[in-house]
Amino acid sequence: MLSLADFAWISFAHLPVLKTNSPNKFFDALAAGKAILVNHKGWVYDLIKTHELGISCLPGKMVATFAKLETLAENPVEVARMGRNSRKLAEAYFSKELAVRRLLEVIQPRPKATQADAVDIRTA
């Protein structure tokens, strides 16, 4: 289904605790290279704005959101650009290789050298 869509809809209830969630559907959208429509603030919203991945649909701003969607319906090039930005972000920050490397750093930390190349006993 996602392959047929122009946008991925990332929605959650407006609860403060959900501003810190990591929704699988967001990562699916990034991997699929889809523009994203989000209905809540938090780190996902911040990434969407910063990296131009899509648009927001926040409470009380529905008229503006529908106006943006109507404009984008007439501009598929812009929607495709947002989708490419999503895929680039996925590859740069959320790839499997990067996740494995980060995990290995946690479970098999390497001792860090100090300025004099002595082993730092706090991380050894």
PDB file of C-alpha atoms in Angstrom:
ATOM      1  CA  MET A   1       0.000   0.000   0.000  1.00  0.00           C
ATOM      2  CA  LEU A   2       2.744   2.445   0.896  1.00  0.00           C
ATOM      3  CA  SER A   3       4.212   2.122  -2.596  1.00  0.00           C
ATOM      4  CA  LEU A   4       0.947   3.531  -4.019  1.00  0.00           C
ATOM      5  CA  ALA A   5       0.805   6.530  -1.688  1.00  0.00           C
ATOM      6  CA  ASP A   6       2.195  10.015  -2.222  1.00  0.00           C
ATOM      7  CA  PHE A   7       2.352  10.698   1.533  1.00  0.00           C
ATOM      8  CA  ALA A   8       2.730   8.594   4.649  1.00  0.00           C
ATOM      9  CA  TRP A   9       0.395   9.646   7.489  1.00  0.00           C
ATOM     10  CA  ILE A  10       2.146   9.601  10.882  1.00  0.00           C
ATOM     11  CA  SER A  11      -0.516  10.258  13.507  1.00  0.00           C
ATOM     12  CA  PHE A  12      -0.715   9.983  17.274  1.00  0.00           C
ATOM     13  CA  ALA A  13      -2.874  11.268  20.098  1.00  0.00           C
ATOM     14  CA  HIS A  14      -1.726  14.607  21.450  1.00  0.00           C
ATOM     15  CA  LEU A  15      -0.177  13.370  24.679  1.00  0.00           C
ATOM     16  CA  PRO A  16       3.146  14.803  25.894  1.00  0.00           C
ATOM     17  CA  VAL A  17       4.663  11.338  26.328  1.00  0.00           C
ATOM     18  CA  LEU A  18       4.130  10.597  22.619  1.00  0.00           C
ATOM     19  CA  LYS A  19       6.403  13.469  21.564  1.00  0.00           C
ATOM     20  CA  THR A  20       9.334  11.150  22.286  1.00  0.00           C
ATOM     21  CA  ASN A  21       8.050   8.015  20.558  1.00  0.00           C
ATOM     22  CA  SER A  22       9.790   6.259  17.664  1.00  0.00           C
ATOM     23  CA  PRO A  23       7.006   5.077  15.374  1.00  0.00           C
ATOM     24  CA  ASN A  24       7.838   2.240  12.992  1.00  0.00           C
ATOM     25  CA  LYS A  25       5.566   3.789  10.381  1.00  0.00           C
ATOM     26  CA  PHE A  26       7.860   6.834  10.300  1.00  0.00           C
ATOM     27  CA  PHE A  27      10.903   4.688   9.553  1.00  0.00           C
ATOM     28  CA  ASP A  28       8.897   2.710   6.975  1.00  0.00           C
ATOM     29  CA  ALA A  29       8.017   5.984   5.237  1.00  0.00           C
ATOM     30  CA  LEU A  30      11.647   7.114   5.237  1.00  0.00           C
ATOM     31  CA  ALA A  31      12.845   3.803   3.802  1.00  0.00           C
ATOM     32  CA  ALA A  32      10.126   3.913   1.143  1.00  0.00           C
ATOM     33  CA  GLY A  33      11.116   7.458   0.187  1.00  0.00           C
ATOM     34  CA  LYS A  34       7.700   8.966   0.885  1.00  0.00           C
ATOM     35  CA  ALA A  35       6.726  12.500   1.757  1.00  0.00           C
ATOM     36  CA  ILE A  36       5.334  12.596   5.294  1.00  0.00           C
ATOM     37  CA  LEU A  37       2.260  14.159   6.864  1.00  0.00           C
ATOM     38  CA  VAL A  38       2.503  14.339  10.677  1.00  0.00           C
ATOM     39  CA  ASN A  39      -0.154  15.400  13.200  1.00  0.00           C
ATOM     40  CA  HIS A  40       1.929  15.882  16.342  1.00  0.00           C
ATOM     41  CA  LYS A  41       4.968  17.766  17.528  1.00  0.00           C
ATOM     42  CA  GLY A  42       8.120  16.152  18.820  1.00  0.00           C
ATOM     43  CA  TRP A  43      11.379  14.931  17.329  1.00  0.00           C
ATOM     44  CA  VAL A  44       9.639  13.428  14.265  1.00  0.00           C
ATOM     45  CA  TYR A  45       7.992  16.791  13.536  1.00  0.00           C
ATOM     46  CA  ASP A  46      11.364  18.519  13.975  1.00  0.00           C
ATOM     47  CA  LEU A  47      13.039  16.170  11.467  1.00  0.00           C
ATOM     48  CA  ILE A  48      10.226  16.684   8.972  1.00  0.00           C
ATOM     49  CA  LYS A  49      10.606  20.451   9.183  1.00  0.00           C
ATOM     50  CA  THR A  50      14.419  20.521   9.281  1.00  0.00           C
ATOM     51  CA  HIS A  51      14.939  18.099   6.391  1.00  0.00           C
ATOM     52  CA  GLU A  52      11.870  19.123   4.353  1.00  0.00           C
ATOM     53  CA  LEU A  53      10.333  15.638   4.414  1.00  0.00           C
ATOM     54  CA  GLY A  54       6.708  16.740   4.293  1.00  0.00           C
ATOM     55  CA  ILE A  55       4.166  18.864   6.119  1.00  0.00           C
ATOM     56  CA  SER A  56       2.349  18.986   9.437  1.00  0.00           C
ATOM     57  CA  CYS A  57      -1.352  18.676  10.145  1.00  0.00           C
ATOM     58  CA  LEU A  58      -1.633  20.096  13.648  1.00  0.00           C
ATOM     59  CA  PRO A  59      -4.831  20.700  15.615  1.00  0.00           C
ATOM     60  CA  GLY A  60      -6.370  24.067  14.835  1.00  0.00           C
ATOM     61  CA  LYS A  61      -4.448  24.369  11.574  1.00  0.00           C
ATOM     62  CA  MET A  62      -6.504  22.123   9.326  1.00  0.00           C
ATOM     63  CA  VAL A  63      -7.438  24.857   6.828  1.00  0.00           C
ATOM     64  CA  ALA A  64      -3.762  25.689   6.273  1.00  0.00           C
ATOM     65  CA  THR A  65      -2.904  21.997   5.957  1.00  0.00           C
ATOM     66  CA  PHE A  66      -5.602  21.400   3.347  1.00  0.00           C
ATOM     67  CA  ALA A  67      -4.389  24.463   1.426  1.00  0.00           C
ATOM     68  CA  LYS A  68      -0.837  23.050   1.434  1.00  0.00           C
ATOM     69  CA  LEU A  69      -2.105  19.657   0.287  1.00  0.00           C
ATOM     70  CA  GLU A  70      -4.062  21.275  -2.564  1.00  0.00           C
ATOM     71  CA  THR A  71      -0.934  23.153  -3.643  1.00  0.00           C
ATOM     72  CA  LEU A  72       1.137  19.970  -3.471  1.00  0.00           C
ATOM     73  CA  ALA A  73      -1.478  18.064  -5.483  1.00  0.00           C
ATOM     74  CA  GLU A  74      -0.642  20.438  -8.331  1.00  0.00           C
ATOM     75  CA  ASN A  75       3.107  20.117  -7.753  1.00  0.00           C
ATOM     76  CA  PRO A  76       4.166  16.453  -7.876  1.00  0.00           C
ATOM     77  CA  VAL A  77       7.790  17.513  -8.328  1.00  0.00           C
ATOM     78  CA  GLU A  78       7.760  19.013  -4.826  1.00  0.00           C
ATOM     79  CA  VAL A  79       6.160  15.886  -3.358  1.00  0.00           C
ATOM     80  CA  ALA A  80       8.823  13.767  -5.066  1.00  0.00           C
ATOM     81  CA  ARG A  81      11.556  16.038  -3.649  1.00  0.00           C
ATOM     82  CA  MET A  82      10.192  15.527  -0.136  1.00  0.00           C
ATOM     83  CA  GLY A  83      10.212  11.785  -0.750  1.00  0.00           C
ATOM     84  CA  ARG A  84      13.821  11.871  -1.928  1.00  0.00           C
ATOM     85  CA  ASN A  85      14.713  13.845   1.201  1.00  0.00           C
ATOM     86  CA  SER A  86      13.074  11.107   3.280  1.00  0.00           C
ATOM     87  CA  ARG A  87      15.112   8.398   1.616  1.00  0.00           C
ATOM     88  CA  LYS A  88      18.348  10.398   1.998  1.00  0.00           C
ATOM     89  CA  LEU A  89      17.673  10.841   5.704  1.00  0.00           C
ATOM     90  CA  ALA A  90      16.976   7.110   6.073  1.00  0.00           C
ATOM     91  CA  GLU A  91      20.270   6.214   4.421  1.00  0.00           C
ATOM     92  CA  ALA A  92      22.310   8.827   6.295  1.00  0.00           C
ATOM     93  CA  TYR A  93      20.976   8.311   9.823  1.00  0.00           C
ATOM     94  CA  PHE A  94      18.865   5.163  10.091  1.00  0.00           C
ATOM     95  CA  SER A  95      20.533   2.501   7.954  1.00  0.00           C
ATOM     96  CA  LYS A  96      20.943  -1.056   9.210  1.00  0.00           C
ATOM     97  CA  GLU A  97      24.728  -0.717   9.011  1.00  0.00           C
ATOM     98  CA  LEU A  98      24.706   2.402  11.152  1.00  0.00           C
ATOM     99  CA  ALA A  99      22.378   0.770  13.708  1.00  0.00           C
ATOM    100  CA  VAL A 100      24.656  -2.280  13.965  1.00  0.00           C
ATOM    101  CA  ARG A 101      27.721  -0.057  14.370  1.00  0.00           C
ATOM    102  CA  ARG A 102      26.016   1.906  17.167  1.00  0.00           C
ATOM    103  CA  LEU A 103      24.940  -1.294  18.889  1.00  0.00           C
ATOM    104  CA  LEU A 104      28.478  -2.683  18.728  1.00  0.00           C
ATOM    105  CA  GLU A 105      29.814   0.524  20.268  1.00  0.00           C
ATOM    106  CA  VAL A 106      27.513  -0.077  23.217  1.00  0.00           C
ATOM    107  CA  ILE A 107      28.107  -3.793  23.730  1.00  0.00           C
ATOM    108  CA  GLN A 108      31.779  -3.860  22.710  1.00  0.00           C
ATOM    109  CA  PRO A 109      33.181  -0.419  23.547  1.00  0.00           C
ATOM    110  CA  ARG A 110      36.730   0.282  22.505  1.00  0.00           C
ATOM    111  CA  PRO A 111      39.014   1.937  25.053  1.00  0.00           C
ATOM    112  CA  LYS A 112      39.432   5.597  24.269  1.00  0.00           C
ATOM    113  CA  ALA A 113      42.964   6.980  24.110  1.00  0.00           C
ATOM    114  CA  THR A 114      43.855  10.151  25.953  1.00  0.00           C
ATOM    115  CA  GLN A 115      46.011  12.905  24.506  1.00  0.00           C
ATOM    116  CA  ALA A 116      49.172  11.048  25.478  1.00  0.00           C
ATOM    117  CA  ASP A 117      47.796   7.830  23.917  1.00  0.00           C
ATOM    118  CA  ALA A 118      47.329   6.356  27.382  1.00  0.00           C
ATOM    119  CA  VAL A 119      44.247   4.254  27.888  1.00  0.00           C
ATOM    120  CA  ASP A 120      41.431   6.112  29.599  1.00  0.00           C
ATOM    121  CA  ILE A 121      40.617   3.893  32.578  1.00  0.00           C
ATOM    122  CA  ARG A 122      37.036   5.236  32.734  1.00  0.00           C
ATOM    123  CA  THR A 123      36.165   3.496  29.455  1.00  0.00           C
ATOM    124  CA  ALA A 124      38.630   0.611  29.388  1.00  0.00           C
TER     125      ALA A 124
END
